[in-house]
Short mmCIF file of C-alpha atoms in Angstrom, two decimals:
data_model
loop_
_atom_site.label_atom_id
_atom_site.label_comp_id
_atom_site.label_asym_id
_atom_site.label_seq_id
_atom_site.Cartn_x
_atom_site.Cartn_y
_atom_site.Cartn_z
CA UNK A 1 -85.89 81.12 49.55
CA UNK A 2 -84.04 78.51 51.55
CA UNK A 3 -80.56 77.93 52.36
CA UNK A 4 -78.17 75.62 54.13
CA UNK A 5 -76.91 77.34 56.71
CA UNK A 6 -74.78 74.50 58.89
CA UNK A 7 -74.13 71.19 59.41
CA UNK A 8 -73.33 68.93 62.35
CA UNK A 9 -72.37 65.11 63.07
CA UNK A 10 -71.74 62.77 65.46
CA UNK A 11 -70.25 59.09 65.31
CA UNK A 12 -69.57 56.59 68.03
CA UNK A 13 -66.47 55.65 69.17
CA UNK A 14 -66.04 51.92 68.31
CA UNK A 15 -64.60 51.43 65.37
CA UNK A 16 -65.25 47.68 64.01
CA UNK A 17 -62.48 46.47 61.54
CA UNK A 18 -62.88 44.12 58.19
CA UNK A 19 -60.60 41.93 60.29
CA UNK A 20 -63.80 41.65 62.89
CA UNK A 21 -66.07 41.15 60.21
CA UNK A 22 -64.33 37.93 58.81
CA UNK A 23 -64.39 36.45 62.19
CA UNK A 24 -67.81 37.32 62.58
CA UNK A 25 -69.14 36.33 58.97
CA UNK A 26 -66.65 34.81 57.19
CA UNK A 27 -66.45 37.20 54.36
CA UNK A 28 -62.41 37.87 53.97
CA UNK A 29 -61.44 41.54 54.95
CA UNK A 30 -59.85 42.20 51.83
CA UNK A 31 -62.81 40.97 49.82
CA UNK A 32 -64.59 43.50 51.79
CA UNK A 33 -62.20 45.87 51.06
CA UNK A 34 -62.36 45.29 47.12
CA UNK A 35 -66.32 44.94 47.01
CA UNK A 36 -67.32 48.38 49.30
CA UNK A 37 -64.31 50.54 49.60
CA UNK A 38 -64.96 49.94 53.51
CA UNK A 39 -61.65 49.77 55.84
CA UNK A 40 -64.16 50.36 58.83
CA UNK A 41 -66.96 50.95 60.11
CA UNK A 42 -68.92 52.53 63.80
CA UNK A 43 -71.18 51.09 66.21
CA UNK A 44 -73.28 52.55 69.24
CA UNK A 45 -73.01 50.61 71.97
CA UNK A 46 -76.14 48.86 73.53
CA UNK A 47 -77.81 51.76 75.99
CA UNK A 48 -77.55 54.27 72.86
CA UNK A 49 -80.60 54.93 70.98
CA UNK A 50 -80.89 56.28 67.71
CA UNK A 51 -82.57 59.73 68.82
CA UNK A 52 -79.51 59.89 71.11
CA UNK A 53 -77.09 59.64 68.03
CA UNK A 54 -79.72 62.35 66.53
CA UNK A 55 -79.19 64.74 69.03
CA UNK A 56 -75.41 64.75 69.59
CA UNK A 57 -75.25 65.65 65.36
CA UNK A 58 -77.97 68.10 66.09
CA UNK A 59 -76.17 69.93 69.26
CA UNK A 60 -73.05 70.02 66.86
CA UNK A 61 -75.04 71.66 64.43
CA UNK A 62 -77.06 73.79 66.37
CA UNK A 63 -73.44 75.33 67.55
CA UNK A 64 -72.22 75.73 64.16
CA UNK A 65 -75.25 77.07 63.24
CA UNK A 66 -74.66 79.92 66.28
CA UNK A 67 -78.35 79.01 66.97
CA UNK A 68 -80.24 77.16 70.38
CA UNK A 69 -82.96 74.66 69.86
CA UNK A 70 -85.57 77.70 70.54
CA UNK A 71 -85.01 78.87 67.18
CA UNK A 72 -85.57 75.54 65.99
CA UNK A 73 -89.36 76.00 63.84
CA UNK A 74 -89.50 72.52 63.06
CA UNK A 75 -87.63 69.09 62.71
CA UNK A 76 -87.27 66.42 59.94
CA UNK A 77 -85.98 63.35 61.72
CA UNK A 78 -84.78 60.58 59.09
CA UNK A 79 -84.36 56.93 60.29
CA UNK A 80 -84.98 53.80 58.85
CA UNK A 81 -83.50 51.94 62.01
CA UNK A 82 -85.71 53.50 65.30
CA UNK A 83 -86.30 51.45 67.83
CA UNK A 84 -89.96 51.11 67.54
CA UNK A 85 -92.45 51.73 65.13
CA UNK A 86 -93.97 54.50 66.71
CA UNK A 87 -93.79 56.84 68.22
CA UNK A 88 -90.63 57.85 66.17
CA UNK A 89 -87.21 59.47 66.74
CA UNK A 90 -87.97 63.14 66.04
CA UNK A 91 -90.58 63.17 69.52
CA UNK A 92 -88.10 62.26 71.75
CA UNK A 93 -85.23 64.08 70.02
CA UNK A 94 -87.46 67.31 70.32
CA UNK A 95 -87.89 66.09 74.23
CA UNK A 96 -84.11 65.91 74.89
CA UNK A 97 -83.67 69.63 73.13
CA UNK A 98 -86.08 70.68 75.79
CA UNK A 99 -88.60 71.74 73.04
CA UNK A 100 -92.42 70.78 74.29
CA UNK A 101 -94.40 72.17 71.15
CA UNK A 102 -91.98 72.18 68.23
CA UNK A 103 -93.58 69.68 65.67
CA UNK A 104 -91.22 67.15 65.28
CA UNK A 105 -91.73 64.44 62.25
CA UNK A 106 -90.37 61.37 61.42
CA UNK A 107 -88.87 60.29 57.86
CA UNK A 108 -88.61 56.13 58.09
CA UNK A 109 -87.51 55.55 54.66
CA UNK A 110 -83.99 54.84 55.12
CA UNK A 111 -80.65 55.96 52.65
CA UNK A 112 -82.58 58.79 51.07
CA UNK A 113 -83.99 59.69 54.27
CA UNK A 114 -82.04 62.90 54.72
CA UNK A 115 -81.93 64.16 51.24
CA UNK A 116 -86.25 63.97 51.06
CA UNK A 117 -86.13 65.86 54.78
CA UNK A 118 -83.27 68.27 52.81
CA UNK A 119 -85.96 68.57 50.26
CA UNK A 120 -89.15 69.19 52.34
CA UNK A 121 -87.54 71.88 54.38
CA UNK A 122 -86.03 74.12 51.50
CA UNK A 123 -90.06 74.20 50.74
CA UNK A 124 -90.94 74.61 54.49
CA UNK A 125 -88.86 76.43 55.70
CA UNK A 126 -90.26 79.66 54.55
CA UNK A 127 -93.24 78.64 56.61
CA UNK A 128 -91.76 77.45 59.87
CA UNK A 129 -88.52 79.24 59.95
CA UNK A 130 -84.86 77.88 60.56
CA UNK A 131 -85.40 73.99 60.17
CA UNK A 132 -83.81 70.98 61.66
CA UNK A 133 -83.30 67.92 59.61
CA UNK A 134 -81.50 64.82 61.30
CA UNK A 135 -80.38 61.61 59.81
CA UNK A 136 -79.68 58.73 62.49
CA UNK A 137 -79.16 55.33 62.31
CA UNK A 138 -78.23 52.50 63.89
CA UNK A 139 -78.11 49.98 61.57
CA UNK A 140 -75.64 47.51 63.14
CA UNK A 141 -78.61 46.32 64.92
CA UNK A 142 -80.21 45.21 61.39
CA UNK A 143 -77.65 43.34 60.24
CA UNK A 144 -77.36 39.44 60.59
CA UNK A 145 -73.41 37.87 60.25
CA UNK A 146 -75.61 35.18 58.67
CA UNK A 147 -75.73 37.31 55.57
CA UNK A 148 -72.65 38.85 54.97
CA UNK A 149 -73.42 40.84 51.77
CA UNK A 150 -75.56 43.26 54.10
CA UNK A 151 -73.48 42.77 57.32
CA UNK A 152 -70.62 43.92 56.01
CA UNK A 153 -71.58 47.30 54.75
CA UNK A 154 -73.64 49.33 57.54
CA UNK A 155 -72.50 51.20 60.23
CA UNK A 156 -73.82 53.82 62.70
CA UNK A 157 -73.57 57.50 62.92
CA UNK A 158 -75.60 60.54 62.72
CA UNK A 159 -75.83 64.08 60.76
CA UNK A 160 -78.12 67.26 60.97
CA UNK A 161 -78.26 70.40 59.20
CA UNK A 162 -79.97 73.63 59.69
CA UNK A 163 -82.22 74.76 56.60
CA UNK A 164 -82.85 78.41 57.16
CA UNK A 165 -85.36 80.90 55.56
CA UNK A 166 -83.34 83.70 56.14
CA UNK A 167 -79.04 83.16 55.46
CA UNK A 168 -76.93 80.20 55.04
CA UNK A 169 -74.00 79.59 52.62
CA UNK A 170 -75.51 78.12 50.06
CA UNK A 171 -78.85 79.18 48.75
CA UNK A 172 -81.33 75.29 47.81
CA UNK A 173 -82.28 76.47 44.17
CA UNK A 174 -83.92 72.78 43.02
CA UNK A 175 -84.68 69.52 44.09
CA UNK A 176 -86.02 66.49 42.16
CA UNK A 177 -87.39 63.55 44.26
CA UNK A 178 -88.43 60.10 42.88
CA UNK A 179 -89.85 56.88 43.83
CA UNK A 180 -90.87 53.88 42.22
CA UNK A 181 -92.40 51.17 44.73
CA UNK A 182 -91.79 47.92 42.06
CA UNK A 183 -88.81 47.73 43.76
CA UNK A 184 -90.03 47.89 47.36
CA UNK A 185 -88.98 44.29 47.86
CA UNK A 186 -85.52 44.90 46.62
CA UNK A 187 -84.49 46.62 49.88
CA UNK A 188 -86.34 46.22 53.00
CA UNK A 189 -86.53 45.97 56.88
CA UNK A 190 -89.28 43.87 57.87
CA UNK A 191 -90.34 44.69 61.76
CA UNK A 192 -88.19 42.30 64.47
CA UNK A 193 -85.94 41.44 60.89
CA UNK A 194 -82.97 42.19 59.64
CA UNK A 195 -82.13 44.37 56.28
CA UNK A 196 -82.58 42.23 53.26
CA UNK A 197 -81.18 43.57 50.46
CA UNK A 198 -81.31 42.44 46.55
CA UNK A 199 -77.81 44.07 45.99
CA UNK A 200 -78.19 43.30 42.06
CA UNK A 201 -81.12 45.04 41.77
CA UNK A 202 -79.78 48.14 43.83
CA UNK A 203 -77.03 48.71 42.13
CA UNK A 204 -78.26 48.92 38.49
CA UNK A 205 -80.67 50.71 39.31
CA UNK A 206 -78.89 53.22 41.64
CA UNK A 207 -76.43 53.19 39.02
CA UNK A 208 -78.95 54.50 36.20
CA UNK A 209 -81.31 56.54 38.47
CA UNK A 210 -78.77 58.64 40.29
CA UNK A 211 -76.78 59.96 37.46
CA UNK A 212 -80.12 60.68 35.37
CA UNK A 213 -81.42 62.58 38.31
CA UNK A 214 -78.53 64.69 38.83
CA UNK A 215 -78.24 65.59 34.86
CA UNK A 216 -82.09 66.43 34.03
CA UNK A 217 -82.08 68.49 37.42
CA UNK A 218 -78.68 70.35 36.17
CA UNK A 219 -79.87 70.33 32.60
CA UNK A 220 -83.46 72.27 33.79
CA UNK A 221 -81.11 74.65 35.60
CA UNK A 222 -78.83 75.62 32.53
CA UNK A 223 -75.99 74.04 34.31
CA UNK A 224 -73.84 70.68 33.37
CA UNK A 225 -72.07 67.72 35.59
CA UNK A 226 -68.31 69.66 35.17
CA UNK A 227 -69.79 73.31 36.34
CA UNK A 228 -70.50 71.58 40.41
CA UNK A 229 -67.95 71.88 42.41
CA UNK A 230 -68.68 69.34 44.82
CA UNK A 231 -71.20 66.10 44.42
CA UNK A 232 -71.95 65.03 47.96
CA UNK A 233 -73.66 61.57 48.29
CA UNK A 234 -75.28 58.85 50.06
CA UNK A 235 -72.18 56.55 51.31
CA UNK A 236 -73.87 53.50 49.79
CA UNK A 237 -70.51 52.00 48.24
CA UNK A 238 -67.59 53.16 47.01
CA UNK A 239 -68.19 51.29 43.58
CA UNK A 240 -71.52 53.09 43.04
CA UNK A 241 -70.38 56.17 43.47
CA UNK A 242 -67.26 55.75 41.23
CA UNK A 243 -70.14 54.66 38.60
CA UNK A 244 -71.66 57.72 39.05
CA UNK A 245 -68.42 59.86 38.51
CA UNK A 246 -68.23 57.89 35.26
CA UNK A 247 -71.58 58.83 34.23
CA UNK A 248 -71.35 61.79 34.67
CA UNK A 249 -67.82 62.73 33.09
CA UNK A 250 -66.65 64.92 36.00
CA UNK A 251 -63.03 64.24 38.29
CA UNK A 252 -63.22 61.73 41.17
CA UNK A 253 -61.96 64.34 43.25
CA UNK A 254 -65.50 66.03 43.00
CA UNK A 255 -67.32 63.38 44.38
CA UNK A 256 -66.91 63.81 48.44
CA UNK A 257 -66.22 59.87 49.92
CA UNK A 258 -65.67 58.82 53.29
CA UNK A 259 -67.29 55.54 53.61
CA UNK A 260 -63.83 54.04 53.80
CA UNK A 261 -63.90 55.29 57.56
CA UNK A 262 -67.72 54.71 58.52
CA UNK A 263 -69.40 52.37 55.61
CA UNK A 264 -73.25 53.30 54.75
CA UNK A 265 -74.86 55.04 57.71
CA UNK A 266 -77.81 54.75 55.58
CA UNK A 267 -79.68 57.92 55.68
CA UNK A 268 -77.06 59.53 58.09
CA UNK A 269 -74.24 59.19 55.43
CA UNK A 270 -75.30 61.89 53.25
CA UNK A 271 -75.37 64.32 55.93
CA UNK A 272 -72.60 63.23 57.78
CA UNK A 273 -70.28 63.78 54.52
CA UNK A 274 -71.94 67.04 53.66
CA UNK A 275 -70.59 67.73 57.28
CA UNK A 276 -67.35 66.55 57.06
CA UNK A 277 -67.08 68.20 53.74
CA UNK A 278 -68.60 71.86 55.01
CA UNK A 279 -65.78 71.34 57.99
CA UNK A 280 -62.79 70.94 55.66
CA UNK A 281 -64.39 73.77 53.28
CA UNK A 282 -65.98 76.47 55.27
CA UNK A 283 -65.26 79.08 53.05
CA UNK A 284 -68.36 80.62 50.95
CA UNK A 285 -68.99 78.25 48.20
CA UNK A 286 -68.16 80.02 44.28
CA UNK A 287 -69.67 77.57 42.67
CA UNK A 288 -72.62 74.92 42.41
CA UNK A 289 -73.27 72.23 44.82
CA UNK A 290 -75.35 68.80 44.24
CA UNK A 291 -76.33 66.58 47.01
CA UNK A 292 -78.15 63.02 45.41
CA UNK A 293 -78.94 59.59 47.43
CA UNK A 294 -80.89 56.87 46.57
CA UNK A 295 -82.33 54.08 48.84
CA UNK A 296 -84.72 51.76 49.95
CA UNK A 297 -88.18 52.28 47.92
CA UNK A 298 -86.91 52.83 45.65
CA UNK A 299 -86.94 56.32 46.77
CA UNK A 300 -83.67 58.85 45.12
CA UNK A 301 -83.30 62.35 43.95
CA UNK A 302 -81.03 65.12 43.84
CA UNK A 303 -80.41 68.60 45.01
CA UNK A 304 -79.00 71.31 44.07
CA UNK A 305 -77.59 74.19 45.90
CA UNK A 306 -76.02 77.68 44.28
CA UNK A 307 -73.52 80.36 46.17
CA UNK A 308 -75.98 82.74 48.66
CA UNK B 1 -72.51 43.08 11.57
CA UNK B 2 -74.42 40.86 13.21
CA UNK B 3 -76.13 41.24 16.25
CA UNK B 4 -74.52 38.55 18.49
CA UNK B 5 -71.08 40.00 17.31
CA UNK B 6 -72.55 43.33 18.55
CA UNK B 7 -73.36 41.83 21.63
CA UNK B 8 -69.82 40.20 21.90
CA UNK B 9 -68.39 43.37 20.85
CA UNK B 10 -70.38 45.12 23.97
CA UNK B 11 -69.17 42.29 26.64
CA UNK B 12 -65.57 42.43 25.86
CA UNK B 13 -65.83 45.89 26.16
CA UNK B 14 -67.02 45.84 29.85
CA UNK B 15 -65.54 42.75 30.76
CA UNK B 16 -62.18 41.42 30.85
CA UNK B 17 -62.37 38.44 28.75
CA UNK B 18 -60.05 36.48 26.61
CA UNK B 19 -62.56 34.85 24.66
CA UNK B 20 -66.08 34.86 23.21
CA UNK B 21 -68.87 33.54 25.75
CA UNK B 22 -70.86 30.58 24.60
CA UNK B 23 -74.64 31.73 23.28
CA UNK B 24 -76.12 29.31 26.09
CA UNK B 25 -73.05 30.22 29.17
CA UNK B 26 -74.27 32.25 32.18
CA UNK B 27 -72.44 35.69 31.92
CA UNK B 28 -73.30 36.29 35.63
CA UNK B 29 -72.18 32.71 36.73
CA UNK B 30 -68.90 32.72 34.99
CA UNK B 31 -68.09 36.44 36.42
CA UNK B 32 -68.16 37.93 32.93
CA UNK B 33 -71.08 40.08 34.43
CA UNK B 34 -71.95 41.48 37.54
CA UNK B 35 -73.65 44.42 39.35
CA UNK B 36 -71.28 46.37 38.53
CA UNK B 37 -70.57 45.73 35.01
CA UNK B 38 -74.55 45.23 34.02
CA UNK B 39 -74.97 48.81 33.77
CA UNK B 40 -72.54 49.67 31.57
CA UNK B 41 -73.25 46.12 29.15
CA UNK B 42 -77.01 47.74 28.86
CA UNK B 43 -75.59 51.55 28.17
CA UNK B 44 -72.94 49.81 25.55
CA UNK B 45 -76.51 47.84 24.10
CA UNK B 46 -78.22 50.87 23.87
CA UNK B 47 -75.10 52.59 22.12
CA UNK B 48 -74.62 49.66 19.77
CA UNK B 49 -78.12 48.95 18.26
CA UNK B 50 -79.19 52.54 19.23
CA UNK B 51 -82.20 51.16 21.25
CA UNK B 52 -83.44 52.69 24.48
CA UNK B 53 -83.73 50.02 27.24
CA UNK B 54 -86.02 50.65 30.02
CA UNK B 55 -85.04 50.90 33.73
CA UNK B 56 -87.71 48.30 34.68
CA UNK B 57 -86.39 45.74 31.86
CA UNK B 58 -82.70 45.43 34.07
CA UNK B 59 -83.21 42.18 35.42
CA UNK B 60 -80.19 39.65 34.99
CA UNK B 61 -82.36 36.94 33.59
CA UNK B 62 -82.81 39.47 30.13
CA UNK B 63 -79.14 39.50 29.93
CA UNK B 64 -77.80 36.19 31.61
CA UNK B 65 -76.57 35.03 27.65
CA UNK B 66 -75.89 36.11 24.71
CA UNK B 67 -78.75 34.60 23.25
CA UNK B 68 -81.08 36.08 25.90
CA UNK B 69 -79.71 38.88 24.84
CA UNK B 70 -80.31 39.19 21.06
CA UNK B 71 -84.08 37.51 22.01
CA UNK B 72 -83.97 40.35 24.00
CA UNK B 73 -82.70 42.99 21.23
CA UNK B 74 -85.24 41.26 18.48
CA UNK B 75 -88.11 42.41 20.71
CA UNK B 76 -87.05 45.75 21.24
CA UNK B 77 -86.78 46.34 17.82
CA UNK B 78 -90.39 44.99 16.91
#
């Protein structure tokens, strides 16, 4: 068995407003506002890479985890935004936590980044022992003013977690992972580009897939949408995931959102809230807990996690 | 009931309209539809005729009119 056992995140400090934005792309703030559900959003500044981002959420995690980076058995490194093509991230991450033999492997695909690394370790984890999986991005770098849809959305952060073989407060009891390349065009970083993004196409889709995910992987586990007691989600847009509460019948209040503050840190959003959610509820959890994304790809799933 | 009242019946109830779209009028270029709202027009289709409408068949040029539409609908059902 696997189970989460901490998590850990890290965000820079400046803050970049809606205001910013319109002078930047001429997309008025509160159109911004209205479309994502983003008041604001984080950037690294220039000298900051994105396995720097990586390890500050891991260090943070590492400490709530009451573990060191020697007890580290492996690490899932998720970024669709590293600075070259290879080698990755999860190399030099591994570097700066003084590790010299740890393997260390990267995850490029973007938003559902974390939750496939989430998904791998619960099965590897038995294997390699207590697992790292970090989500970093730095997607303000991918992002031209001269499209505004995109530019307006991403931001920068990081989050890790610690998948353990052995305790953690919430036991990984499923996971359902999906892709479907037709769409591989819809949502892509090109090398030397920025993000291009068919927004229509995202969003219906996204809109279908994720809720369908999340009930067949429930349904196969004798469990419905109103038993969970939290849904924690990729931060794509605040729209999207209200669709999803829809769907799915269940209280807003389940669904954990704080892309108002940060906007989509891509594959580090899901990770970051599951953070920021585990920080403001450490108690032991009494009842289920989902975790779903969905991203460039298409790539989405869903996972489900059950009291230890 | 017909199946463009249906489909009428469907749009008003995920868009805020005050009246009936022409057949031939862009739903997406007079903000009747969007991202948003295409989802739920296809889940209130599927409800309506009781058809099942693939994931890969949500493009907006299926459902750009009502008359795109029911061509649409007419070659589910055969």
């Amino acid at each position: 068995m696997s189970y989460l056992r901490a998590f850990g995140h890290y965000l820079p400090p400046l803050s970049v407003s809606n205001a910013a934005l319109e002078t930047r792309t001429g997309r008025d703030a509160s159109t911004i506002e209205k479309t994502s559900g983003i008041l604001e959003r984080r950037y690294a500044a220039a000298e900051v890479s994105v396995a720097d981002l990586g390890l500050a959420a891991a260090n943070v995690c590492l400490e709530n985890a009451n573990l060191t980076a020697d007890d580290i058995g492996l690490i899932l490194f998720s970024s669709g935004s590293a600075e070259r093509a290879f080698p990755g991230p999860a190399s030099v991450l591994a570097a700066k936590l003084g590790l010299t033999a740890t393997p260390a492997i990267d995850i490029p695909i973007a938003s559902a980044g974390s939750l496939i690394g989430l998904a791998f370790a619960a099965d590897l984890a038995p294997r390699y022992g207590n697992i790292l999986v970090v989500a970093s991005e730095i997607m303000s770098r991918r992002i031209s003013d001269a499209d505004p849809d995109t530019a307006i959305l991403f931001g920068d952060g990081a989050g890790a977690c610690i998948v353990s073989p052995e305790k953690g407060f919430a036991r990984i009891a499923d996971t359902a992972l999906f892709t479907d390349g037709n769409y591989a065009d819809a949502l892509q970083l090109q090398h030397g580009g920025f993000i291009q993004m068919k927004g229509l196409d995202v969003i219906v889709q996204a809109s279908r897939k994720i809720p369908r995910s999340i009930e067949d992987l429930l349904t196969k586990n004798n469990l419905k949408p109103a038993d969970v007691s939290i849904f924690l989600m990729h931060q794509a847009n605040v729209n999207l995931i209200r669709k999803v509460t829809t769907a799915l019948q269940v209280p807003a209040e389940r669904f954990f959102s704080n892309i108002n503050h940060y906007g989509n840190t891509s594959s580090a959003s899901l990770l970051i809230a599951a953070s920021e959610w585990h920080t403001a509820n450490p108690a032991p959890p009494t009842a289920p807990i989902v975790l779903a994304a969905f991203g460039a790809g298409f790539n989405w799933g869903a996972i489900l996690a059950l009291p230890a | 009931m017909s199946t463009q009242a249906g489909i009428l019946k469907v749009i008003h109830a995920v868009a805020d309209i005050p009246n009936d779209p022409a057949p031939d009028e862009s739903l997406f270029d007079s903000g009747t539809l969007d991202s948003f709202t295409l989802p739920d027009l296809v889940t209130g289709l599927e409800q309506e005729f009781d058809v099942k409408i693939p994931d890969a068949d949500l493009v907006p040029e299926r459902f750009d009119t009502v008359s795109k539409i029911e061509a649409y609908l007419d070659s589910r059902k055969s």
